[in-house]
Amino acid sequence: MKQTTYAVDNSALLYLALMRKRHTNIYRFTVTMDEEVDPDILQQAMERVYRRFPTIIAGFRREFFRFRVVPVSSAPLVLPDPGVLIPMTREEIGTCAYRIFYRGYDISYEGFHAAADGFGAVASFTTLLAEYLRLKNGLEIPVCNTLRDLEDDPLDHELEDSYLVHQEGEPMHLPSRYSYQLPGVYNEPRVYPCSRIYHTDQVLSASRRLGVSMTSMLSGIMAAAIMDIQTRHTAALKPVRIMVPVDLRRIFGSRTLRNFILYTLPTMEPGDEKLPIRDLLHRFQSQIKDQLDPKRLASIMAYNVRTQAHVLFRHIPMGIKCAVMRLAYRFFGESNSSITLTNIGNVQLPAEMAPHVKTIQCILTPRAGSPYNCSVIAMNGRLTITFSRFCRQPELESVFFAKLDEVLKTV
């Protein structure tokens, strides 16, 4: 019987085009369990789960004019953890761009961003954890929140390319604008992570007292930290733009497990460093709100989708497409922002699972042309902020955490 494959979504094509031998855009979610991990039971759980996520636990086949998503034919093996965010090879991405590792009390999932964004990643990972706990501890865990029912076949809405469904209106192309790029020696391929855990309520309460969202508060503080670093290195200041991914599901009502994100780019201009921090954060809140207008987002999707659907683009060989996209991204992509700050949000586990999963962390691969990335994720009342960097010497995280601590103390 012919194997079912799927067209790649609009975001996936860019991630595939940007693959390099020693750099792939992957993320890692790590949970710490209450007991040492049993790899045999974890493998049994994977045997039960992998068929439920055919577009996530999958590889990517390169054809002459396109890529296709190819579900795996057997469960991937769970492996001892070799280290943090080792780049995926082209062979891995072609066969199975989904890794599960174990070490002591930790279970880690590494995935290639072409397969899923944070929502799909969390859904597949928490479903695997739930099945592991069912098999290991005999727990009865209800299907709720991000968990998926293993008795169901993959659902049509989970496999949907929501970019195609929700793009409409006059296509809008966003102009590029050069942003300050953080200094740091690229020490590929090793990733140096640095995390700090806060009480979620403490950070939420501070943002509410300031009258802004948590994401606006954290991205504004990030911009202020980067501007401080810039002033130490140069007198000719450039804008600091924070790339903030936005989950489009809550805006457009999608339930897909595939990529469905766009970005806002709140900006701190030279001179804004003189603003009181409260005013800066309100400015970021206003910019993010304006950029989340549904009609605007649908128009951006229309530009992206229709560009890839154009007859000329479709009939260019894949190798040439990838080379053009890499060149464009080099000059107009990463230089358009200073850093990415991804807020995954609060991972809600069923009450039956929560006592067995102590902490969660998300680590992003630093961007190819920039030494840093940052992620935020919450679970069980703990908010974990993680910086990942290629450069050996920490600088940004020290300045950021000092500024965040000051805000938490004074508001």
CSV table of C-alpha atoms in Angstrom, one decimal:
chain,number,residue,atom,x,y,z
A,1,MET,CA,0.0,0.0,0.0
A,2,LYS,CA,1.3,3.5,-0.9
A,3,GLN,CA,2.5,5.5,2.1
A,4,THR,CA,0.6,8.6,3.0
A,5,THR,CA,2.7,11.7,2.8
A,6,TYR,CA,1.9,15.4,3.4
A,7,ALA,CA,2.8,18.7,1.8
A,8,VAL,CA,5.1,20.8,4.0
A,9,ASP,CA,3.4,23.9,5.5
A,10,ASN,CA,4.4,27.5,4.7
A,11,SER,CA,6.8,27.8,7.7
A,12,ALA,CA,8.4,24.4,7.2
A,13,LEU,CA,9.8,25.2,3.8
A,14,LEU,CA,11.9,28.1,5.2
A,15,TYR,CA,13.3,25.9,8.0
A,16,LEU,CA,14.2,23.2,5.5
A,17,ALA,CA,15.8,25.7,3.2
A,18,LEU,CA,17.9,27.1,6.0
A,19,MET,CA,19.4,23.7,7.0
A,20,ARG,CA,23.2,23.6,7.3
A,21,LYS,CA,25.6,20.8,8.1
A,22,ARG,CA,26.3,22.1,11.6
A,23,HIS,CA,23.1,24.1,12.2
A,24,THR,CA,19.5,23.0,12.2
A,25,ASN,CA,16.6,24.9,13.7
A,26,ILE,CA,15.7,22.5,16.5
A,27,TYR,CA,14.2,22.8,20.0
A,28,ARG,CA,14.5,20.7,23.2
A,29,PHE,CA,11.9,20.2,25.9
A,30,THR,CA,13.1,18.6,29.1
A,31,VAL,CA,11.1,17.4,32.0
A,32,THR,CA,12.4,16.2,35.3
A,33,MET,CA,10.3,13.3,36.7
A,34,ASP,CA,9.8,12.3,40.3
A,35,GLU,CA,11.5,8.9,39.8
A,36,GLU,CA,14.4,7.7,37.7
A,37,VAL,CA,13.4,7.1,34.1
A,38,ASP,CA,12.8,3.5,32.9
A,39,PRO,CA,14.0,3.5,29.3
A,40,ASP,CA,12.2,0.2,28.5
A,41,ILE,CA,8.8,1.6,29.6
A,42,LEU,CA,9.6,4.8,27.7
A,43,GLN,CA,10.2,2.8,24.6
A,44,GLN,CA,6.9,1.0,25.1
A,45,ALA,CA,5.2,4.3,25.4
A,46,MET,CA,6.8,5.5,22.1
A,47,GLU,CA,5.5,2.3,20.4
A,48,ARG,CA,2.0,3.4,21.4
A,49,VAL,CA,2.3,7.1,20.6
A,50,TYR,CA,4.2,7.5,17.3
A,51,ARG,CA,1.3,6.7,14.9
A,52,ARG,CA,-0.9,9.4,16.5
A,53,PHE,CA,1.4,12.2,15.3
A,54,PRO,CA,2.2,11.4,11.6
A,55,THR,CA,3.3,15.0,10.7
A,56,ILE,CA,5.4,15.4,13.8
A,57,ILE,CA,7.1,12.0,14.4
A,58,ALA,CA,8.2,12.1,10.8
A,59,GLY,CA,10.9,12.8,8.3
A,60,PHE,CA,11.2,15.1,5.3
A,61,ARG,CA,11.8,13.8,1.8
A,62,ARG,CA,13.4,16.1,-0.7
A,63,GLU,CA,12.0,15.8,-4.2
A,64,PHE,CA,13.0,17.7,-7.3
A,65,PHE,CA,10.5,20.6,-6.9
A,66,ARG,CA,9.3,20.2,-3.3
A,67,PHE,CA,9.7,18.6,0.2
A,68,ARG,CA,7.2,16.1,1.6
A,69,VAL,CA,6.4,15.1,5.2
A,70,VAL,CA,6.9,11.3,5.5
A,71,PRO,CA,5.5,9.6,8.7
A,72,VAL,CA,7.8,7.1,10.2
A,73,SER,CA,7.0,3.4,9.6
A,74,SER,CA,8.1,2.3,13.1
A,75,ALA,CA,8.7,3.9,16.5
A,76,PRO,CA,11.9,5.8,16.9
A,77,LEU,CA,14.3,4.4,19.5
A,78,VAL,CA,14.6,6.3,22.8
A,79,LEU,CA,18.3,6.9,23.5
A,80,PRO,CA,20.7,7.9,26.3
A,81,ASP,CA,21.1,11.7,26.3
A,82,PRO,CA,24.3,12.6,24.4
A,83,GLY,CA,24.1,16.3,25.1
A,84,VAL,CA,22.2,19.5,24.4
A,85,LEU,CA,20.9,20.3,20.9
A,86,ILE,CA,23.4,18.4,18.8
A,87,PRO,CA,22.5,19.4,15.2
A,88,MET,CA,20.4,16.9,13.3
A,89,THR,CA,22.0,15.5,10.2
A,90,ARG,CA,20.3,15.5,6.8
A,91,GLU,CA,19.9,11.8,7.2
A,92,GLU,CA,18.1,12.2,10.5
A,93,ILE,CA,15.8,14.9,9.1
A,94,GLY,CA,15.1,12.7,6.1
A,95,THR,CA,14.1,9.7,8.2
A,96,CYS,CA,12.9,10.9,11.6
A,97,ALA,CA,13.3,14.5,12.8
A,98,TYR,CA,12.1,13.5,16.3
A,99,ARG,CA,14.4,12.4,19.2
A,100,ILE,CA,13.6,11.2,22.7
A,101,PHE,CA,16.4,11.0,25.2
A,102,TYR,CA,16.7,9.9,28.8
A,103,ARG,CA,19.2,10.6,31.6
A,104,GLY,CA,18.6,10.0,35.3
A,105,TYR,CA,15.3,11.7,36.2
A,106,ASP,CA,15.1,13.6,32.9
A,107,ILE,CA,13.2,12.9,29.6
A,108,SER,CA,14.1,15.2,26.7
A,109,TYR,CA,12.4,15.6,23.3
A,110,GLU,CA,14.2,17.3,20.5
A,111,GLY,CA,12.3,18.2,17.3
A,112,PHE,CA,13.0,20.0,14.1
A,113,HIS,CA,10.9,23.2,13.8
A,114,ALA,CA,9.7,22.3,10.3
A,115,ALA,CA,7.6,19.5,11.8
A,116,ALA,CA,5.7,21.6,14.5
A,117,ASP,CA,5.8,24.8,16.5
A,118,GLY,CA,5.6,24.9,20.3
A,119,PHE,CA,1.9,23.9,20.4
A,120,GLY,CA,2.3,20.7,18.4
A,121,ALA,CA,5.6,19.9,20.2
A,122,VAL,CA,4.0,20.2,23.6
A,123,ALA,CA,1.0,18.1,22.5
A,124,SER,CA,3.1,15.2,21.2
A,125,PHE,CA,5.5,15.3,24.2
A,126,THR,CA,2.9,15.5,26.9
A,127,THR,CA,0.9,12.7,25.3
A,128,LEU,CA,4.1,10.6,25.4
A,129,LEU,CA,4.7,11.4,29.0
A,130,ALA,CA,1.1,10.5,29.9
A,131,GLU,CA,1.4,7.1,28.3
A,132,TYR,CA,4.7,6.6,30.0
A,133,LEU,CA,3.1,7.3,33.4
A,134,ARG,CA,0.1,5.0,32.6
A,135,LEU,CA,2.5,2.1,31.8
A,136,LYS,CA,4.9,2.7,34.6
A,137,ASN,CA,2.5,3.7,37.5
A,138,GLY,CA,-0.8,2.4,36.3
A,139,LEU,CA,-2.3,5.9,36.4
A,140,GLU,CA,-5.7,6.7,34.8
A,141,ILE,CA,-5.0,9.9,33.0
A,142,PRO,CA,-7.9,11.7,31.3
A,143,VAL,CA,-7.5,13.1,27.8
A,144,CYS,CA,-7.6,16.9,28.4
A,145,ASN,CA,-5.6,20.0,27.7
A,146,THR,CA,-2.8,19.2,25.3
A,147,LEU,CA,-3.1,15.4,25.6
A,148,ARG,CA,-4.4,13.4,22.6
A,149,ASP,CA,-6.5,10.2,22.7
A,150,LEU,CA,-4.4,7.3,21.4
A,151,GLU,CA,-7.5,5.4,20.5
A,152,ASP,CA,-8.3,8.0,17.8
A,153,ASP,CA,-6.8,8.2,14.4
A,154,PRO,CA,-5.1,11.5,13.6
A,155,LEU,CA,-7.9,14.0,13.1
A,156,ASP,CA,-8.3,16.1,10.0
A,157,HIS,CA,-8.1,19.4,11.9
A,158,GLU,CA,-4.8,18.3,13.5
A,159,LEU,CA,-3.2,17.7,10.0
A,160,GLU,CA,-4.5,20.9,8.5
A,161,ASP,CA,-2.2,23.5,6.9
A,162,SER,CA,-3.9,26.4,8.6
A,163,TYR,CA,-1.9,29.0,6.6
A,164,LEU,CA,-3.8,27.9,3.5
A,165,VAL,CA,-7.1,28.1,5.3
A,166,HIS,CA,-6.8,31.5,6.9
A,167,GLN,CA,-4.8,33.5,4.4
A,168,GLU,CA,-7.0,36.2,2.8
A,169,GLY,CA,-7.1,39.8,1.7
A,170,GLU,CA,-4.5,41.9,-0.1
A,171,PRO,CA,-1.1,40.3,0.4
A,172,MET,CA,1.1,42.4,2.7
A,173,HIS,CA,4.9,42.2,2.5
A,174,LEU,CA,6.7,43.5,5.6
A,175,PRO,CA,9.7,45.6,4.9
A,176,SER,CA,13.0,44.6,6.5
A,177,ARG,CA,14.8,46.9,8.8
A,178,TYR,CA,18.3,46.3,10.1
A,179,SER,CA,18.5,45.8,13.9
A,180,TYR,CA,21.4,45.7,16.3
A,181,GLN,CA,23.1,42.3,16.4
A,182,LEU,CA,24.5,41.1,19.6
A,183,PRO,CA,28.3,40.5,19.8
A,184,GLY,CA,29.7,37.1,20.5
A,185,VAL,CA,32.1,34.6,19.0
A,186,TYR,CA,30.2,31.8,17.2
A,187,ASN,CA,31.4,28.6,18.8
A,188,GLU,CA,29.4,26.1,16.8
A,189,PRO,CA,28.0,23.6,17.3
A,190,ARG,CA,28.0,23.5,21.1
A,191,VAL,CA,25.0,25.2,22.8
A,192,TYR,CA,25.4,26.8,26.2
A,193,PRO,CA,22.1,27.0,28.1
A,194,CYS,CA,21.4,29.2,31.1
A,195,SER,CA,18.0,29.0,33.0
A,196,ARG,CA,16.4,30.7,35.9
A,197,ILE,CA,13.1,29.7,37.5
A,198,TYR,CA,10.6,32.2,38.9
A,199,HIS,CA,7.2,31.8,40.5
A,200,THR,CA,4.7,32.2,37.7
A,201,ASP,CA,2.4,34.2,40.0
A,202,GLN,CA,5.2,36.6,40.9
A,203,VAL,CA,5.9,37.5,37.3
A,204,LEU,CA,2.3,37.6,36.3
A,205,SER,CA,1.4,39.9,39.2
A,206,ALA,CA,4.2,42.3,38.2
A,207,SER,CA,3.0,42.5,34.6
A,208,ARG,CA,-0.6,43.2,35.8
A,209,ARG,CA,0.5,45.9,38.1
A,210,LEU,CA,2.4,47.5,35.2
A,211,GLY,CA,-0.7,47.1,33.0
A,212,VAL,CA,0.9,44.9,30.3
A,213,SER,CA,1.0,41.3,29.4
A,214,MET,CA,3.8,39.0,30.6
A,215,THR,CA,5.1,38.7,27.0
A,216,SER,CA,5.2,42.5,26.6
A,217,MET,CA,7.0,42.9,29.9
A,218,LEU,CA,9.6,40.3,29.2
A,219,SER,CA,10.2,41.4,25.6
A,220,GLY,CA,10.5,45.1,26.7
A,221,ILE,CA,13.0,44.2,29.4
A,222,MET,CA,14.9,42.1,26.9
A,223,ALA,CA,15.1,45.1,24.5
A,224,ALA,CA,16.3,47.3,27.4
A,225,ALA,CA,19.0,44.8,28.3
A,226,ILE,CA,20.2,44.6,24.6
A,227,MET,CA,20.2,48.3,24.3
A,228,ASP,CA,22.4,48.5,27.4
A,229,ILE,CA,24.9,46.1,25.9
A,230,GLN,CA,24.8,48.1,22.6
A,231,THR,CA,25.7,51.3,24.4
A,232,ARG,CA,28.8,49.6,25.9
A,233,HIS,CA,30.1,48.6,22.4
A,234,THR,CA,29.2,51.5,20.1
A,235,ALA,CA,28.1,55.1,20.1
A,236,ALA,CA,26.1,54.8,16.8
A,237,LEU,CA,23.0,53.1,18.2
A,238,LYS,CA,20.7,51.0,16.0
A,239,PRO,CA,17.1,49.9,16.8
A,240,VAL,CA,16.6,46.8,19.0
A,241,ARG,CA,13.8,44.6,17.6
A,242,ILE,CA,12.6,41.5,19.5
A,243,MET,CA,11.1,38.8,17.4
A,244,VAL,CA,8.1,37.5,19.4
A,245,PRO,CA,6.4,34.4,17.9
A,246,VAL,CA,2.6,34.4,18.0
A,247,ASP,CA,0.4,31.3,18.2
A,248,LEU,CA,-2.2,32.1,15.6
A,249,ARG,CA,-4.6,29.4,16.8
A,250,ARG,CA,-6.2,31.5,19.5
A,251,ILE,CA,-6.7,34.3,16.9
A,252,PHE,CA,-8.1,32.2,14.0
A,253,GLY,CA,-9.7,29.3,15.9
A,254,SER,CA,-7.4,26.7,14.4
A,255,ARG,CA,-6.7,23.3,16.1
A,256,THR,CA,-3.8,22.2,13.9
A,257,LEU,CA,-0.8,20.5,15.3
A,258,ARG,CA,1.4,21.7,12.5
A,259,ASN,CA,3.2,25.1,12.3
A,260,PHE,CA,0.8,28.0,12.7
A,261,ILE,CA,2.8,31.0,13.9
A,262,LEU,CA,3.8,34.5,12.8
A,263,TYR,CA,5.9,37.1,14.5
A,264,THR,CA,5.5,40.5,16.0
A,265,LEU,CA,8.5,42.8,16.0
A,266,PRO,CA,8.2,45.4,18.9
A,267,THR,CA,11.1,47.9,18.6
A,268,MET,CA,13.1,50.0,20.9
A,269,GLU,CA,14.5,53.0,19.0
A,270,PRO,CA,17.7,54.8,19.8
A,271,GLY,CA,16.7,57.4,22.5
A,272,ASP,CA,14.2,55.1,24.1
A,273,GLU,CA,16.8,54.1,26.6
A,274,LYS,CA,15.9,57.3,28.4
A,275,LEU,CA,12.3,56.3,28.9
A,276,PRO,CA,11.2,55.0,32.3
A,277,ILE,CA,10.8,51.2,32.2
A,278,ARG,CA,7.0,51.4,32.6
A,279,ASP,CA,6.7,53.7,29.6
A,280,LEU,CA,8.9,51.4,27.5
A,281,LEU,CA,6.8,48.3,28.4
A,282,HIS,CA,3.6,50.1,27.5
A,283,ARG,CA,5.1,51.1,24.2
A,284,PHE,CA,5.9,47.4,23.6
A,285,GLN,CA,2.4,46.4,24.6
A,286,SER,CA,0.9,48.9,22.1
A,287,GLN,CA,3.2,47.7,19.3
A,288,ILE,CA,2.4,44.0,19.9
A,289,LYS,CA,-1.3,44.7,20.1
A,290,ASP,CA,-1.3,46.7,16.8
A,291,GLN,CA,0.7,43.9,15.0
A,292,LEU,CA,-1.9,41.3,16.1
A,293,ASP,CA,-4.7,42.7,14.1
A,294,PRO,CA,-6.3,39.6,12.4
A,295,LYS,CA,-6.7,41.3,9.0
A,296,ARG,CA,-3.0,42.3,9.1
A,297,LEU,CA,-2.0,38.7,10.0
A,298,ALA,CA,-4.2,37.2,7.3
A,299,SER,CA,-2.6,39.6,4.7
A,300,ILE,CA,0.9,38.5,5.8
A,301,MET,CA,-0.1,34.9,5.4
A,302,ALA,CA,-1.6,35.7,2.0
A,303,TYR,CA,1.7,37.1,0.9
A,304,ASN,CA,3.7,34.1,2.1
A,305,VAL,CA,1.3,31.5,0.8
A,306,ARG,CA,0.8,33.1,-2.6
A,307,THR,CA,4.5,33.6,-3.1
A,308,GLN,CA,5.2,29.9,-2.6
A,309,ALA,CA,2.2,29.0,-4.7
A,310,HIS,CA,3.2,31.1,-7.7
A,311,VAL,CA,3.7,29.1,-10.8
A,312,LEU,CA,7.3,30.3,-11.3
A,313,PHE,CA,8.3,29.4,-7.7
A,314,ARG,CA,6.7,26.0,-7.9
A,315,HIS,CA,8.6,25.1,-11.0
A,316,ILE,CA,12.1,26.1,-9.8
A,317,PRO,CA,14.2,23.1,-8.7
A,318,MET,CA,14.4,22.7,-5.0
A,319,GLY,CA,18.1,23.2,-4.8
A,320,ILE,CA,17.8,26.7,-6.4
A,321,LYS,CA,14.8,27.6,-4.2
A,322,CYS,CA,16.8,26.7,-1.1
A,323,ALA,CA,19.8,28.8,-2.2
A,324,VAL,CA,17.6,31.8,-3.0
A,325,MET,CA,15.8,31.5,0.4
A,326,ARG,CA,19.0,31.2,2.3
A,327,LEU,CA,20.5,34.3,0.6
A,328,ALA,CA,17.3,36.3,1.3
A,329,TYR,CA,17.2,35.2,4.9
A,330,ARG,CA,20.8,36.1,5.4
A,331,PHE,CA,20.3,39.7,4.4
A,332,PHE,CA,16.6,40.3,5.3
A,333,GLY,CA,15.7,37.6,7.9
A,334,GLU,CA,17.8,37.4,11.1
A,335,SER,CA,19.2,41.0,10.6
A,336,ASN,CA,15.5,42.1,11.0
A,337,SER,CA,15.6,41.4,14.7
A,338,SER,CA,18.1,41.3,17.6
A,339,ILE,CA,16.9,38.1,19.2
A,340,THR,CA,13.9,35.8,19.3
A,341,LEU,CA,11.9,35.5,22.6
A,342,THR,CA,9.5,32.6,22.5
A,343,ASN,CA,6.8,32.4,25.2
A,344,ILE,CA,5.5,28.8,25.0
A,345,GLY,CA,3.0,29.6,27.8
A,346,ASN,CA,1.7,27.5,30.7
A,347,VAL,CA,1.7,23.8,30.1
A,348,GLN,CA,-1.3,22.4,32.0
A,349,LEU,CA,-1.1,18.8,33.0
A,350,PRO,CA,-4.0,16.7,34.4
A,351,ALA,CA,-4.0,16.5,38.2
A,352,GLU,CA,-3.1,12.8,37.9
A,353,MET,CA,0.2,13.7,36.1
A,354,ALA,CA,1.3,16.9,37.8
A,355,PRO,CA,2.9,15.3,40.9
A,356,HIS,CA,5.1,13.1,38.7
A,357,VAL,CA,6.5,15.9,36.5
A,358,LYS,CA,8.5,18.3,38.5
A,359,THR,CA,9.9,20.9,36.1
A,360,ILE,CA,9.9,21.7,32.4
A,361,GLN,CA,12.5,23.6,30.3
A,362,CYS,CA,12.6,24.6,26.6
A,363,ILE,CA,15.9,25.3,24.9
A,364,LEU,CA,16.0,26.8,21.4
A,365,THR,CA,18.9,26.5,19.0
A,366,PRO,CA,20.6,29.9,18.7
A,367,ARG,CA,20.1,31.4,15.3
A,368,ALA,CA,22.7,30.7,12.7
A,369,GLY,CA,23.9,34.3,12.4
A,370,SER,CA,23.3,35.3,16.0
A,371,PRO,CA,24.8,34.0,19.3
A,372,TYR,CA,21.6,34.0,21.3
A,373,ASN,CA,18.0,32.8,21.6
A,374,CYS,CA,15.5,32.8,24.6
A,375,SER,CA,12.5,30.8,25.6
A,376,VAL,CA,9.9,31.1,28.4
A,377,ILE,CA,7.7,28.2,29.6
A,378,ALA,CA,5.6,27.6,32.7
A,379,MET,CA,4.3,24.5,34.5
A,380,ASN,CA,3.2,23.7,38.0
A,381,GLY,CA,3.5,27.3,39.1
A,382,ARG,CA,7.1,27.6,38.0
A,383,LEU,CA,8.2,29.9,35.1
A,384,THR,CA,11.5,28.9,33.5
A,385,ILE,CA,13.4,31.4,31.3
A,386,THR,CA,16.2,29.9,29.3
A,387,PHE,CA,18.8,31.6,27.3
A,388,SER,CA,20.8,29.5,24.8
A,389,ARG,CA,24.0,30.8,23.2
A,390,PHE,CA,26.8,29.7,20.9
A,391,CYS,CA,29.3,32.1,22.5
A,392,ARG,CA,31.2,30.9,25.6
A,393,GLN,CA,31.0,34.1,27.6
A,394,PRO,CA,27.6,35.1,29.1
A,395,GLU,CA,26.6,38.7,28.9
A,396,LEU,CA,23.0,39.2,27.8
A,397,GLU,CA,21.4,36.8,30.4
A,398,SER,CA,23.2,38.6,33.3
A,399,VAL,CA,21.9,42.0,32.2
A,400,PHE,CA,18.4,40.7,31.5
A,401,PHE,CA,18.0,38.9,34.8
A,402,ALA,CA,19.3,41.9,36.7
A,403,LYS,CA,16.7,44.1,35.0
A,404,LEU,CA,13.9,41.6,35.5
A,405,ASP,CA,14.7,41.2,39.2
A,406,GLU,CA,14.7,45.0,39.6
A,407,VAL,CA,11.3,45.3,38.0
A,408,LEU,CA,9.9,42.5,40.2
A,409,LYS,CA,11.1,44.2,43.3
A,410,THR,CA,10.0,47.7,42.5
A,411,VAL,CA,6.5,47.4,41.0
